[in-house]
């Protein structure tokens, strides 16, 4: 376990009003709390009211400003209405974190068209609806802003058994990168962060069925531990702050080296006791 580290001024995000989709639970909730703790006014939206209300209460209890509205990001009108509601409470939103996602394990040949469509609607369309709505408002108000998409460490490689997610996350990255050039003229930065394994109830209950799979997942991380939420939210806060004004169209991976480990043919040696690994390698060295 890594000890939380506080690198920021308390007012790092003062002046930011941030909409976080799927902000009532999991990583979205952690981002909401962290950003509010650094001075952002935070709006959380999602399908279920209860976790949204609980997150808003937690933020307010800690002295922050927050509001919530229920909406399904698949519905563009509902997204616009939710934005109207939270802007009514917090003032104009000038940042967006596209965090809401849908994912489940399935053999691809067993996927129904509707199953594929559900994930496409939530992740690809949902990101488009929220991004377009926030972007239009920023452009109209001549306000600069920051838009972030939470993607995944398999965004480049694709991944077996989560095909809809792999396909749409690549699309979301392309969306952020397209907008980085298109909307730079408006002062809008668009970036993506690709987290590796950060335990959350939602993702782990869907994607990590049982301790054996969890052990396997741990073995793919060179440091043999999952990420702590604060490690991710530090990166999110930096990316969304005025500390990074030249960063746009970027993808930052934060996975403890998991993706590299999986792609490196000899990475398995890192899991052996180093002395025995060296012994094995020395035994292969030609004798003089
Ligand atoms: N395996 C295969 N198909 C599945 C599935 C699974 N585990 N879960 C759902 N589906 C299929 C359903 O059978 C249905 O298809 P059908 O109509 O052909 O039978 C289709 O997906 C839609 O299911 P439904 O439950 O109606 O969708 P929903 O819109 O209510 O939920 C999901 C969307 C499926 C993505 C759901 O998992 C969800 O709401 N996830 C949100 C949170 C999340 O996934 N977080 C993790 C992020 S890493």
Tab-separated table of C-alpha atoms and ligand atoms in Angstrom:
chain	number	residue	atom	x	y	z
A	1	UNK	CA	0.000	0.000	0.000
A	2	UNK	CA	1.277	3.428	-0.951
A	3	UNK	CA	0.942	6.274	1.527
A	4	UNK	CA	-1.102	9.243	0.251
A	5	UNK	CA	1.078	12.118	-0.879
A	6	UNK	CA	-0.168	15.712	-1.097
A	7	UNK	CA	1.731	17.663	-3.737
A	8	UNK	CA	-0.747	20.496	-4.343
A	9	UNK	CA	-1.751	23.900	-3.035
A	10	UNK	CA	-5.210	23.817	-1.480
A	11	UNK	CA	-6.526	26.264	-4.119
A	12	UNK	CA	-5.092	24.401	-7.135
A	13	UNK	CA	-8.550	24.126	-8.704
A	14	UNK	CA	-10.123	27.371	-7.485
A	15	UNK	CA	-12.231	28.856	-10.284
A	16	UNK	CA	-12.981	25.439	-11.786
A	17	UNK	CA	-16.494	24.035	-11.895
A	18	UNK	CA	-16.221	20.413	-12.887
A	19	UNK	CA	-18.871	18.043	-14.147
A	20	UNK	CA	-18.034	14.385	-13.498
A	21	UNK	CA	-20.149	11.727	-15.202
A	22	UNK	CA	-20.577	8.615	-13.100
A	23	UNK	CA	-19.332	10.763	-10.218
A	24	UNK	CA	-21.395	9.115	-7.479
A	25	UNK	CA	-19.352	5.946	-7.103
A	26	UNK	CA	-16.006	4.284	-7.715
A	27	UNK	CA	-13.205	6.309	-9.264
A	28	UNK	CA	-15.647	9.084	-10.220
A	29	UNK	CA	-16.518	9.612	-6.557
A	30	UNK	CA	-12.840	9.683	-5.573
A	31	UNK	CA	-12.150	12.276	-8.283
A	32	UNK	CA	-15.112	14.358	-7.117
A	33	UNK	CA	-13.907	14.414	-3.498
A	34	UNK	CA	-10.316	15.111	-4.448
A	35	UNK	CA	-11.127	17.942	-6.845
A	36	UNK	CA	-13.528	19.557	-4.393
A	37	UNK	CA	-10.790	19.320	-1.751
A	38	UNK	CA	-8.565	21.361	-4.065
A	39	UNK	CA	-11.125	24.119	-4.513
A	40	UNK	CA	-13.187	23.022	-7.535
A	41	UNK	CA	-16.948	23.255	-7.428
A	42	UNK	CA	-18.038	19.762	-8.373
A	43	UNK	CA	-21.152	18.496	-10.132
A	44	UNK	CA	-21.771	14.773	-10.199
A	45	UNK	CA	-24.228	13.114	-12.568
A	46	UNK	CA	-25.241	9.510	-12.986
A	47	UNK	CA	-28.197	7.178	-13.196
A	48	UNK	CA	-28.765	6.476	-9.485
A	49	UNK	CA	-29.705	9.306	-7.188
A	50	UNK	CA	-28.574	7.748	-3.902
A	51	UNK	CA	-24.800	7.595	-4.507
A	52	UNK	CA	-24.884	11.061	-6.094
A	53	UNK	CA	-26.580	12.576	-3.064
A	54	UNK	CA	-24.183	10.763	-0.723
A	55	UNK	CA	-21.161	12.074	-2.651
A	56	UNK	CA	-22.489	15.637	-2.602
A	57	UNK	CA	-23.077	15.361	1.156
A	58	UNK	CA	-19.534	14.061	1.710
A	59	UNK	CA	-18.102	16.987	-0.271
A	60	UNK	CA	-20.197	19.561	1.571
A	61	UNK	CA	-19.323	18.017	4.922
A	62	UNK	CA	-15.660	18.502	4.072
A	63	UNK	CA	-16.353	22.184	3.292
A	64	UNK	CA	-16.595	21.942	-0.514
A	65	UNK	CA	-19.230	23.040	-3.021
A	66	UNK	CA	-21.135	20.354	-4.913
A	67	UNK	CA	-24.375	19.579	-6.700
A	68	UNK	CA	-25.864	16.563	-8.434
A	69	UNK	CA	-28.440	15.628	-11.034
A	70	UNK	CA	-29.560	12.252	-12.266
A	71	UNK	CA	-29.217	11.482	-15.945
A	72	UNK	CA	-28.349	8.648	-18.272
A	73	UNK	CA	-25.468	9.835	-20.437
A	74	UNK	CA	-26.965	7.846	-23.322
A	75	UNK	CA	-29.720	10.468	-23.588
A	76	UNK	CA	-28.473	13.820	-24.964
A	77	UNK	CA	-31.518	15.742	-23.742
A	78	UNK	CA	-31.116	14.339	-20.239
A	79	UNK	CA	-27.445	15.377	-20.261
A	80	UNK	CA	-28.398	18.950	-21.231
A	81	UNK	CA	-31.099	19.060	-18.560
A	82	UNK	CA	-28.718	17.768	-15.885
A	83	UNK	CA	-26.207	20.435	-16.863
A	84	UNK	CA	-28.919	23.108	-16.574
A	85	UNK	CA	-29.718	21.836	-13.066
A	86	UNK	CA	-26.168	21.793	-11.738
A	87	UNK	CA	-25.278	25.089	-13.417
A	88	UNK	CA	-28.322	26.584	-11.702
A	89	UNK	CA	-26.708	25.655	-8.380
A	90	UNK	CA	-23.009	26.057	-9.025
A	91	UNK	CA	-22.722	28.503	-11.924
A	92	UNK	CA	-21.248	27.783	-15.373
A	93	UNK	CA	-19.424	24.476	-15.711
A	94	UNK	CA	-15.972	24.928	-17.250
A	95	UNK	CA	-14.604	21.397	-16.943
A	96	UNK	CA	-15.792	17.897	-17.736
A	97	UNK	CA	-14.531	14.479	-16.741
A	98	UNK	CA	-15.996	11.715	-18.894
A	99	UNK	CA	-15.831	8.925	-16.372
A	100	UNK	CA	-19.141	7.049	-16.756
A	101	UNK	CA	-18.587	3.630	-18.296
A	102	UNK	CA	-20.166	0.268	-18.869
A	103	UNK	CA	-18.270	-2.964	-19.103
A	104	UNK	CA	-18.686	-6.684	-18.501
A	105	UNK	CA	-16.854	-9.882	-19.317
A	106	UNK	CA	-18.190	-11.927	-22.196
A	107	UNK	CA	-16.920	-14.197	-24.931
A	108	UNK	CA	-17.357	-12.029	-28.026
A	109	UNK	CA	-19.216	-14.712	-29.994
A	110	UNK	CA	-21.888	-14.703	-27.268
A	111	UNK	CA	-22.471	-10.932	-27.312
A	112	UNK	CA	-25.919	-9.886	-28.463
A	113	UNK	CA	-26.164	-6.776	-30.638
A	114	UNK	CA	-27.966	-5.108	-27.741
A	115	UNK	CA	-25.166	-5.972	-25.294
A	116	UNK	CA	-22.620	-4.414	-27.676
A	117	UNK	CA	-24.907	-1.441	-28.163
A	118	UNK	CA	-25.294	-0.835	-24.398
A	119	UNK	CA	-21.567	-0.287	-23.948
A	120	UNK	CA	-21.305	1.757	-27.159
A	121	UNK	CA	-24.154	3.966	-26.004
A	122	UNK	CA	-22.779	4.557	-22.510
A	123	UNK	CA	-19.123	5.039	-23.332
A	124	UNK	CA	-18.946	6.382	-26.893
A	125	UNK	CA	-22.258	8.207	-27.227
A	126	UNK	CA	-22.256	9.211	-23.547
A	127	UNK	CA	-18.837	10.817	-23.909
A	128	UNK	CA	-19.928	12.544	-27.104
A	129	UNK	CA	-23.156	13.884	-25.587
A	130	UNK	CA	-21.466	15.258	-22.462
A	131	UNK	CA	-18.456	16.607	-24.381
A	132	UNK	CA	-20.573	18.271	-27.042
A	133	UNK	CA	-22.905	19.846	-24.489
A	134	UNK	CA	-20.125	21.207	-22.260
A	135	UNK	CA	-18.046	22.231	-25.302
A	136	UNK	CA	-20.900	24.158	-26.917
A	137	UNK	CA	-21.583	26.052	-23.711
A	138	UNK	CA	-17.902	26.922	-23.275
A	139	UNK	CA	-17.609	28.119	-26.865
A	140	UNK	CA	-20.777	30.169	-26.618
A	141	UNK	CA	-19.595	31.808	-23.388
A	142	UNK	CA	-16.079	32.351	-24.742
A	143	UNK	CA	-14.764	30.502	-21.708
A	144	UNK	CA	-11.713	28.298	-21.698
A	145	UNK	CA	-11.992	24.845	-20.184
A	146	UNK	CA	-10.654	21.341	-19.697
A	147	UNK	CA	-12.158	18.058	-20.827
A	148	UNK	CA	-10.810	14.705	-19.751
A	149	UNK	CA	-11.780	11.157	-20.670
A	150	UNK	CA	-10.992	8.215	-18.445
A	151	UNK	CA	-10.059	5.409	-20.843
A	152	UNK	CA	-8.187	2.205	-20.053
A	153	UNK	CA	-4.723	0.706	-20.273
A	154	UNK	CA	-5.932	-1.592	-23.109
A	155	UNK	CA	-6.969	1.420	-25.235
A	156	UNK	CA	-4.223	0.679	-27.805
A	157	UNK	CA	-3.952	-3.078	-27.636
A	158	UNK	CA	-7.617	-4.027	-27.428
A	159	UNK	CA	-8.535	-6.747	-24.948
A	160	UNK	CA	-10.007	-10.214	-25.099
A	161	UNK	CA	-13.402	-10.729	-23.420
A	162	UNK	CA	-14.218	-7.017	-23.127
A	163	UNK	CA	-14.508	-6.306	-26.839
A	164	UNK	CA	-17.209	-3.588	-26.704
A	165	UNK	CA	-15.254	-1.664	-24.093
A	166	UNK	CA	-11.969	-2.038	-26.000
A	167	UNK	CA	-13.604	-0.812	-29.215
A	168	UNK	CA	-15.283	2.243	-27.712
A	169	UNK	CA	-12.431	3.365	-25.469
A	170	UNK	CA	-10.247	3.589	-28.596
A	171	UNK	CA	-13.009	5.738	-30.099
A	172	UNK	CA	-13.107	7.974	-27.045
A	173	UNK	CA	-9.345	8.516	-27.244
A	174	UNK	CA	-9.714	9.466	-30.925
A	175	UNK	CA	-12.473	11.885	-29.920
A	176	UNK	CA	-10.289	13.631	-27.331
A	177	UNK	CA	-7.367	13.831	-29.757
A	178	UNK	CA	-9.521	15.182	-32.590
A	179	UNK	CA	-10.929	17.878	-30.329
A	180	UNK	CA	-7.494	18.814	-28.982
A	181	UNK	CA	-6.694	20.353	-32.355
A	182	UNK	CA	-10.210	21.436	-33.261
A	183	UNK	CA	-11.018	23.225	-30.004
A	184	UNK	CA	-7.572	24.618	-29.154
A	185	UNK	CA	-8.658	27.866	-30.782
A	186	UNK	CA	-11.349	28.167	-28.071
A	187	UNK	CA	-8.879	27.504	-25.257
A	188	UNK	CA	-10.357	24.079	-24.556
A	189	UNK	CA	-7.882	21.329	-23.680
A	190	UNK	CA	-8.870	17.694	-24.133
A	191	UNK	CA	-6.877	14.823	-22.663
A	192	UNK	CA	-7.234	11.183	-21.702
A	193	UNK	CA	-5.988	9.159	-18.757
A	194	UNK	CA	-5.655	5.389	-18.969
A	195	UNK	CA	-5.834	3.771	-15.544
A	196	UNK	CA	-4.738	0.198	-15.016
A	197	UNK	CA	-6.176	-1.811	-12.110
A	198	UNK	CA	-7.590	0.496	-9.432
A	199	UNK	CA	-9.998	-1.502	-7.249
A	200	UNK	CA	-13.598	-0.282	-7.178
A	201	UNK	CA	-16.736	-2.186	-6.269
A	202	UNK	CA	-18.339	-1.607	-9.695
A	203	UNK	CA	-15.427	-2.643	-11.885
A	204	UNK	CA	-14.047	-5.449	-9.728
A	205	UNK	CA	-17.446	-7.124	-9.217
A	206	UNK	CA	-17.869	-7.167	-13.011
A	207	UNK	CA	-14.343	-7.846	-14.185
A	208	UNK	CA	-12.524	-9.718	-11.412
A	209	UNK	CA	-14.647	-12.750	-10.569
A	210	UNK	CA	-12.777	-14.477	-7.760
A	211	UNK	CA	-9.494	-14.317	-5.969
A	212	UNK	CA	-7.639	-16.469	-8.529
A	213	UNK	CA	-8.264	-13.867	-11.248
A	214	UNK	CA	-7.277	-11.138	-8.831
A	215	UNK	CA	-3.988	-12.933	-8.117
A	216	UNK	CA	-3.344	-13.254	-11.853
A	217	UNK	CA	-4.046	-9.553	-12.287
A	218	UNK	CA	-1.595	-8.696	-9.515
A	219	UNK	CA	1.122	-10.750	-11.196
A	220	UNK	CA	0.873	-8.533	-14.274
A	221	UNK	CA	1.832	-5.464	-12.254
A	222	UNK	CA	5.622	-5.300	-11.793
A	223	UNK	CA	5.244	-3.763	-8.332
A	224	UNK	CA	2.667	-6.474	-7.448
A	225	UNK	CA	0.062	-4.093	-6.114
A	226	UNK	CA	-3.060	-2.414	-7.429
A	227	UNK	CA	-3.301	1.368	-7.629
A	228	UNK	CA	-4.567	3.553	-4.802
A	229	UNK	CA	-7.250	6.057	-5.724
A	230	UNK	CA	-5.179	9.007	-4.555
A	231	UNK	CA	-2.483	8.089	-7.065
A	232	UNK	CA	-4.974	8.464	-9.877
A	233	UNK	CA	-6.710	11.543	-8.505
A	234	UNK	CA	-3.389	13.387	-8.134
A	235	UNK	CA	-2.853	12.911	-11.869
A	236	UNK	CA	-6.433	13.938	-12.659
A	237	UNK	CA	-6.132	17.082	-10.526
A	238	UNK	CA	-2.864	18.077	-12.205
A	239	UNK	CA	-4.257	17.464	-15.695
A	240	UNK	CA	-7.399	19.510	-14.972
A	241	UNK	CA	-5.485	22.385	-13.360
A	242	UNK	CA	-3.748	25.456	-14.722
A	243	UNK	CA	-0.471	23.728	-13.850
A	244	UNK	CA	-0.659	21.935	-17.219
A	245	UNK	CA	-1.806	24.571	-19.775
A	246	UNK	CA	0.360	23.184	-22.612
A	247	UNK	CA	-0.887	19.604	-22.247
A	248	UNK	CA	-3.606	18.681	-24.719
A	249	UNK	CA	-4.469	15.688	-26.877
A	250	UNK	CA	-2.390	13.638	-24.483
A	251	UNK	CA	-2.890	10.144	-23.134
A	252	UNK	CA	-1.277	9.391	-19.791
A	253	UNK	CA	-1.184	5.800	-18.629
A	254	UNK	CA	-1.154	5.132	-14.909
A	255	UNK	CA	-0.971	1.413	-14.315
A	256	UNK	CA	2.174	0.613	-12.333
A	257	UNK	CA	3.745	-0.661	-15.566
A	258	UNK	CA	1.069	-3.318	-16.133
A	259	UNK	CA	0.625	-2.753	-19.873
A	260	UNK	CA	4.393	-2.810	-20.474
A	261	UNK	CA	4.824	-5.927	-18.370
A	262	UNK	CA	2.150	-7.744	-20.358
A	263	UNK	CA	3.898	-6.911	-23.626
A	264	UNK	CA	7.481	-7.689	-22.631
A	265	UNK	CA	8.582	-11.184	-23.518
A	266	UNK	CA	11.071	-11.599	-20.689
A	267	UNK	CA	9.210	-9.639	-18.029
A	268	UNK	CA	8.458	-12.876	-16.148
A	269	UNK	CA	12.033	-12.844	-14.841
A	270	UNK	CA	11.076	-9.856	-12.727
A	271	UNK	CA	8.854	-12.154	-10.667
A	272	UNK	CA	11.667	-14.554	-9.808
A	273	UNK	CA	13.811	-14.032	-6.778
A	274	UNK	CA	16.498	-11.725	-8.246
A	275	UNK	CA	19.407	-13.896	-7.088
A	276	UNK	CA	17.962	-17.006	-8.791
A	277	UNK	CA	17.139	-14.991	-11.915
A	278	UNK	CA	20.752	-13.829	-12.087
A	279	UNK	CA	21.957	-17.395	-11.516
A	280	UNK	CA	19.827	-18.623	-14.425
A	281	UNK	CA	21.122	-15.884	-16.692
A	282	UNK	CA	24.719	-16.479	-15.628
A	283	UNK	CA	24.331	-20.192	-16.421
A	284	UNK	CA	23.437	-19.252	-19.990
A	285	UNK	CA	26.546	-17.087	-20.447
A	286	UNK	CA	29.153	-18.851	-22.573
A	287	UNK	CA	32.207	-19.900	-20.559
A	288	UNK	CA	35.524	-18.311	-21.643
B	1	LIG	N1	-22.704	-10.608	-20.489
B	1	LIG	C1	-23.324	-10.614	-21.683
B	1	LIG	N2	-24.348	-9.779	-22.007
B	1	LIG	C2	-24.726	-8.901	-21.053
B	1	LIG	C3	-24.108	-8.826	-19.788
B	1	LIG	C4	-23.069	-9.736	-19.518
B	1	LIG	N3	-22.456	-9.746	-18.334
B	1	LIG	N4	-24.721	-7.850	-19.068
B	1	LIG	C5	-25.679	-7.339	-19.867
B	1	LIG	N5	-25.671	-7.960	-21.040
B	1	LIG	C6	-26.573	-7.725	-22.164
B	1	LIG	C7	-28.020	-7.996	-21.782
B	1	LIG	O1	-28.320	-9.367	-21.900
B	1	LIG	C8	-28.753	-7.146	-22.806
B	1	LIG	O2	-28.763	-7.743	-24.070
B	1	LIG	P1	-30.107	-8.493	-24.645
B	1	LIG	O3	-31.175	-7.442	-24.596
B	1	LIG	O4	-29.720	-8.921	-26.004
B	1	LIG	O5	-30.346	-9.620	-23.681
B	1	LIG	C9	-27.847	-5.946	-22.958
B	1	LIG	O6	-26.547	-6.333	-22.494
B	1	LIG	C10	-28.301	-4.763	-22.151
B	1	LIG	O7	-28.461	-5.203	-20.811
B	1	LIG	P2	-29.164	-4.283	-19.722
B	1	LIG	O8	-28.931	-4.873	-18.387
B	1	LIG	O9	-30.559	-3.998	-20.163
B	1	LIG	O10	-28.326	-2.946	-19.939
B	1	LIG	P3	-28.246	-1.672	-19.091
B	1	LIG	O11	-28.243	-0.605	-20.083
B	1	LIG	O12	-29.208	-1.622	-17.974
B	1	LIG	O13	-26.787	-1.842	-18.407
B	1	LIG	C11	-24.511	-2.551	-18.675
B	1	LIG	C12	-25.616	-1.601	-19.100
B	1	LIG	C13	-24.832	-3.916	-19.236
B	1	LIG	C14	-23.207	-2.045	-19.302
B	1	LIG	C15	-24.376	-2.678	-17.140
B	1	LIG	O14	-23.338	-3.553	-16.828
B	1	LIG	C16	-24.149	-1.335	-16.494
B	1	LIG	O15	-25.101	-0.608	-16.242
B	1	LIG	N6	-22.910	-0.974	-16.187
B	1	LIG	C17	-22.585	0.338	-15.624
B	1	LIG	C18	-21.473	0.315	-14.659
B	1	LIG	C19	-20.270	-0.415	-15.117
B	1	LIG	O16	-20.280	-1.246	-15.994
B	1	LIG	N7	-19.168	-0.131	-14.471
B	1	LIG	C20	-17.932	-0.781	-14.742
B	1	LIG	C21	-17.040	0.097	-15.457
B	1	LIG	S1	-15.451	-0.671	-15.626
